[in-house]
XYZ file of C-alpha atoms in Angstrom:
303
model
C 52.778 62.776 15.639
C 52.644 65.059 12.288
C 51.519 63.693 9.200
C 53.628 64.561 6.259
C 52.240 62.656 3.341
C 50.128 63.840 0.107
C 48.503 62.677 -2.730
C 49.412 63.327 -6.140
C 46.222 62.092 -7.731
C 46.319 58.630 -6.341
C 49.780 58.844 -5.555
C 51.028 59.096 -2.271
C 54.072 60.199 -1.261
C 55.427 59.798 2.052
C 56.246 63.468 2.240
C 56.341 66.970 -0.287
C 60.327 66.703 -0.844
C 60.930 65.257 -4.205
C 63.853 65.820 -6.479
C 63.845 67.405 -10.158
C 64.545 65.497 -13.131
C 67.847 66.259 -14.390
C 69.689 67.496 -11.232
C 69.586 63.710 -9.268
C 70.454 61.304 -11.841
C 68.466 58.646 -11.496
C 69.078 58.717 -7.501
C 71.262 55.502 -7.484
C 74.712 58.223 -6.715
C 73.494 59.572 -4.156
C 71.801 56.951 -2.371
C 75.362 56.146 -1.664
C 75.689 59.738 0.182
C 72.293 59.266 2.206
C 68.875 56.808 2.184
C 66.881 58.546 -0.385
C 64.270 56.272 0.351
C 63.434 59.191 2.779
C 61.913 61.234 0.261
C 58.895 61.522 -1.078
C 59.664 60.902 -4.759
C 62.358 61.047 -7.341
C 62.063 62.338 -10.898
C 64.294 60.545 -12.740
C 66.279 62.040 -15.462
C 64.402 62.658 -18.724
C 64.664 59.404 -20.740
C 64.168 59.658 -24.568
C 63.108 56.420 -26.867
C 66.574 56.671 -28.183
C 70.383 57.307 -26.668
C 71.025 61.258 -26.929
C 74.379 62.574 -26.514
C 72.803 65.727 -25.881
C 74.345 69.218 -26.477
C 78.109 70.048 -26.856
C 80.289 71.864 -24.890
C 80.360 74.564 -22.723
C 76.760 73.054 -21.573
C 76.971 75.163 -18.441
C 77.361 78.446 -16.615
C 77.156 79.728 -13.300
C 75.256 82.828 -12.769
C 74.255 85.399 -10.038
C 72.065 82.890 -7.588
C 71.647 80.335 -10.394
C 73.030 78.333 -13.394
C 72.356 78.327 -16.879
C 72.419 74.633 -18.562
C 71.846 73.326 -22.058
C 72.865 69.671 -21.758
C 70.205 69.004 -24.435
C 69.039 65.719 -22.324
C 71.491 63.411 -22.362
C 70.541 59.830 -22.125
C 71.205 56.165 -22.726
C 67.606 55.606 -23.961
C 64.704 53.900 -23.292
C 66.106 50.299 -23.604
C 68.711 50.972 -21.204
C 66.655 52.984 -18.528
C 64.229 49.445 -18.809
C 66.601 47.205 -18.314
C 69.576 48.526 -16.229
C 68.227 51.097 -14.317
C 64.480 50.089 -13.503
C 65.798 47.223 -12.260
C 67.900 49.392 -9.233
C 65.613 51.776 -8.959
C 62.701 50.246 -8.050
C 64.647 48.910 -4.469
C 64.955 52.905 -3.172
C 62.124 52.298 -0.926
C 60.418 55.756 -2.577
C 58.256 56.923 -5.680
C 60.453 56.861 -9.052
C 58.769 59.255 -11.368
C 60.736 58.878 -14.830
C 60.731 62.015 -17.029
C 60.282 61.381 -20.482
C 60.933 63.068 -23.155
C 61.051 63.103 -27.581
C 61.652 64.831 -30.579
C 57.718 64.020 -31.784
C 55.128 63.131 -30.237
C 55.415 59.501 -32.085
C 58.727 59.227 -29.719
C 56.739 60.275 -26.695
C 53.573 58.048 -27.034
C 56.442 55.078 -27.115
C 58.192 55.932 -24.359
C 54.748 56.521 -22.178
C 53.575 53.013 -23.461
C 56.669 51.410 -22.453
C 56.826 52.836 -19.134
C 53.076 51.804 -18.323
C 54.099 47.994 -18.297
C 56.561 48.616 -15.535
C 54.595 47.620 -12.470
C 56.819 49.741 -10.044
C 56.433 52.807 -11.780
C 53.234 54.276 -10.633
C 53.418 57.712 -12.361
C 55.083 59.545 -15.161
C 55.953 63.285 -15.832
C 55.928 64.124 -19.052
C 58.383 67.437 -19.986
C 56.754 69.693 -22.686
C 58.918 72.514 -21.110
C 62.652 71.447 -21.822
C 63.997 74.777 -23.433
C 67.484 73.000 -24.613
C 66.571 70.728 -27.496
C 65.936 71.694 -31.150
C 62.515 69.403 -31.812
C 60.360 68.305 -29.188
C 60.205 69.598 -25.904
C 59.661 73.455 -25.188
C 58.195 73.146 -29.008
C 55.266 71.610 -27.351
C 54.414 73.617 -24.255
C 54.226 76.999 -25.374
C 51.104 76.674 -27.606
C 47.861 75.817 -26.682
C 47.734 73.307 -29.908
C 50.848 71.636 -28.849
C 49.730 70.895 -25.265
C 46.271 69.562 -26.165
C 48.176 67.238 -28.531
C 50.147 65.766 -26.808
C 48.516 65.202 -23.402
C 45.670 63.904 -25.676
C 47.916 61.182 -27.147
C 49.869 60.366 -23.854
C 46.365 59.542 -22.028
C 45.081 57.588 -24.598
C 48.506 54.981 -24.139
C 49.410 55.735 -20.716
C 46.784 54.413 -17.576
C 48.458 55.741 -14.281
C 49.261 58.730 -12.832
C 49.827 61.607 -15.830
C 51.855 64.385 -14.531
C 52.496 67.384 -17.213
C 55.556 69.675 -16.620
C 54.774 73.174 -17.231
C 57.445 75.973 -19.479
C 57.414 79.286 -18.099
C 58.249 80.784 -21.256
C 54.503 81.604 -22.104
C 52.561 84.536 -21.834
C 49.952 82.901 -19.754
C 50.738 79.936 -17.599
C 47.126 79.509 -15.854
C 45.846 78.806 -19.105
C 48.204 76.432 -20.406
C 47.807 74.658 -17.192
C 44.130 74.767 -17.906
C 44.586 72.991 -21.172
C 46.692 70.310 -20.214
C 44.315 69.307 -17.276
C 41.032 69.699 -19.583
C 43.336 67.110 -21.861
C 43.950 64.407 -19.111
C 46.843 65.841 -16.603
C 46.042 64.248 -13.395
C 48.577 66.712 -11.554
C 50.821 69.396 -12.816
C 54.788 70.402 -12.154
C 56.221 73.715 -13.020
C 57.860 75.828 -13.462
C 61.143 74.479 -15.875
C 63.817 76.982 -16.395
C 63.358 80.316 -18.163
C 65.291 80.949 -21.289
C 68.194 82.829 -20.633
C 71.948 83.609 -22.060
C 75.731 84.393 -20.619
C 78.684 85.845 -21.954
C 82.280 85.644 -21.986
C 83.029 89.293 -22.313
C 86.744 89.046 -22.782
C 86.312 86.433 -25.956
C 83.258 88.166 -26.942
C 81.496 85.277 -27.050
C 78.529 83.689 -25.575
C 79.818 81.092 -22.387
C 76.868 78.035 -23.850
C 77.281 76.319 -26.947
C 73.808 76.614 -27.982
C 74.138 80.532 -27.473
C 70.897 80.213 -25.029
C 69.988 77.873 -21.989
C 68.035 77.306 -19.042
C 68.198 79.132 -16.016
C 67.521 78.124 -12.698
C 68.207 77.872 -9.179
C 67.071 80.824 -6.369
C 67.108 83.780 -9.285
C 63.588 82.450 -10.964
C 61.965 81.914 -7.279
C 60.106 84.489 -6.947
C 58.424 84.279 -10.279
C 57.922 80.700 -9.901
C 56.603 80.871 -6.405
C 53.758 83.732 -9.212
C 53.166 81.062 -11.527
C 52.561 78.495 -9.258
C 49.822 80.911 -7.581
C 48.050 81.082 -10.527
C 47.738 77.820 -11.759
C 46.864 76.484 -7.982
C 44.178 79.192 -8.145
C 42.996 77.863 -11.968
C 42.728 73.866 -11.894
C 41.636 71.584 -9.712
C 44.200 68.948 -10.419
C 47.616 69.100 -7.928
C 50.429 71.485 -8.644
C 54.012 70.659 -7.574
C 56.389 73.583 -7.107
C 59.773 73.657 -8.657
C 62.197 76.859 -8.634
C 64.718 78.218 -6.184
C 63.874 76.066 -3.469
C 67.244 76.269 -1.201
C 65.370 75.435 2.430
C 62.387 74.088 4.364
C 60.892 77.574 4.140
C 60.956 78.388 0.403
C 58.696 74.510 0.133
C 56.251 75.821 2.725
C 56.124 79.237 0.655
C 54.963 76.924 -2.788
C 52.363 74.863 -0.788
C 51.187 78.065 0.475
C 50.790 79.047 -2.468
C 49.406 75.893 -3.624
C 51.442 73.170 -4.539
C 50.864 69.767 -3.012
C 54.999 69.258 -2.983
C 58.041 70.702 -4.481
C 61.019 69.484 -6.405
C 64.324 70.303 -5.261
C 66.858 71.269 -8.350
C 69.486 73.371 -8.855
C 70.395 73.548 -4.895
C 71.192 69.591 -5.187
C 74.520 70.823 -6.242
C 75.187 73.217 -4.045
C 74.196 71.244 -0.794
C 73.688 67.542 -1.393
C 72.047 66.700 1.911
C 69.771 69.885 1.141
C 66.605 68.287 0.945
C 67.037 66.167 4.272
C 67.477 69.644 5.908
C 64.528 70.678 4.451
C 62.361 68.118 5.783
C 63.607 69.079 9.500
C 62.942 72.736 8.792
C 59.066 71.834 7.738
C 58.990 70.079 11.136
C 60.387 73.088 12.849
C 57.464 75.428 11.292
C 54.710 72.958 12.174
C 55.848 73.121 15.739
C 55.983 76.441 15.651
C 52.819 77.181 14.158
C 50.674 74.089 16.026
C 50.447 72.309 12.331
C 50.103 68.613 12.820
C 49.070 67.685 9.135
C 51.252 69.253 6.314
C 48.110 69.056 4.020
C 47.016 72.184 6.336
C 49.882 74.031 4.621
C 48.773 73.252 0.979
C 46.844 77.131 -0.250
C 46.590 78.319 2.984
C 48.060 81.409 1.657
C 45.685 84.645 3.087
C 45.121 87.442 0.840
């Protein structure tokens, strides 16, 4: 019988498949399509201390294998993720990782307080990377000031699992990583989408509202799958893979490279049951490469 759990600090997860925040809602939808209690986790989408209407339309755009988005975290707030969605959640029979978010770190430190009282939530993820809001999030993870900050002032309030999501829009994401996990990261997640823009060439205009957004989805892969590489090979803290993950093989490719799990995105939407699939196609590779324990998997990359 194959083992397919790990530990995200002291986490663990019944298997690597998890979803990313912001392309599963909150997972209550689609438990109605299938038991998402089979996967290992669910990041929740980010949740801010107060309601955000987020950004205004056209807030997406499909591109060459991948989307751009700038919804500019929409939310109903802390108060309402407390009491009317914690409340569901918590009976999905997996990890619920809640995203949080904020304009300054004041916002943040609240939020993080407020979800260490929750006795079901064992872990947080806190997104210094969100490239579609004009304070707070990307604002944070791109300088080496910003992410000592904050991770400082997250620890000092919040007393389970810390995980730190990672912007790729840096010029060196090992070192970044580094700072965050001298700061009190007990894991890692990365990478969030890359700046990028669209346009409508027959109006001349650009498609998103905000002029720029987020892409992801199988485009960024293979720079991901980089980035991932080098921050595996530069803490000691676990690294969770996110970008371009479509199959069963592109999550074995990020533990190879050394991520303890993944987190599914931008392929939610294109195949619902995706991640399911995935699972099966792990379980296909360890049969045919005599793997019993997944954990084998995890930087066995040879070079």
């Amino acid at each position: 019988m194959k083992n397919f759990s790990v530990k995200i600090n002291n986490l663990e997860l019944k298997n690597p498949i998890t979803t990313a925040s912001g392309t599963f809602g909150d997972g209550l939808l689609m438990n109605r399509i299938y038991d998402v209690g089979e996967l290992g986790a669910i990041f929740t989408k980010g949740t801010t201390l107060e309601p955000r209407q987020g950004n205004a339309p056209q807030r997406m755009a499909e591109t060459a294998s991948g989307m751009l988005n700038a919804v500019g975290l929409q939310n109903n707030g802390l108060d309402y993720y407390v009491n009317e969605i914690y409340p569901e959640i918590i009976q999905l029979g997996t990890e619920i990782i809640p995203n949080i978010n904020g304009s300054k770190i004041e916002d943040y430190v609240a939020v993080a307080h407020k979800m260490n009282e929750l006795e079901r939530i064992n872990a947080i993820e806190l997104n210094i990377s969100c490239p579609n809001v004009k304070e707070g999030g990307m604002a944070f993870g791109v300088s080496e000031k910003g992410i000592a900050e904050i991770v400082r002032e997250i620890r000092a309030v919040y007393h389970k699992t810390l995980i730190v999501k990672l912007s790729p829009n840096v010029t060196n994401i090992a070192r970044m990583a580094s700072i965050a996990e001298d700061h009190g990261a007990d894991a890692l997640s990365l990478v969030n989408t890359f700046l990028g823009m669209a346009i409508d060439a027959e109006r001349q205009r650009p498609i998103l509202s905000t002029v720029t957004g987020g892409l992801s989805g199988p485009a960024i892969k293979p720079i991901a799958l980089r980035m991932v590489w080098q921050v595996a090979n530069a803490v000691k803290i676990p690294v969770i893979g996110i970008g371009g993950i479509t199959n069963g093989i592109d999550a074995i490719e990020f533990m190879l490279a050394g991520a303890t799990a993944v987190q599914v995105g931008t392929y939610n939407f294109v195949d619902p049951l995706c991640t399911l699939k995935m699972l099966e196609e792990m379980s296909d590779y360890m049969d045919r490469h005599s793997i019993s324990d997944v954990n084998e998997i995890i930087g066995a990359l040879k070079i």
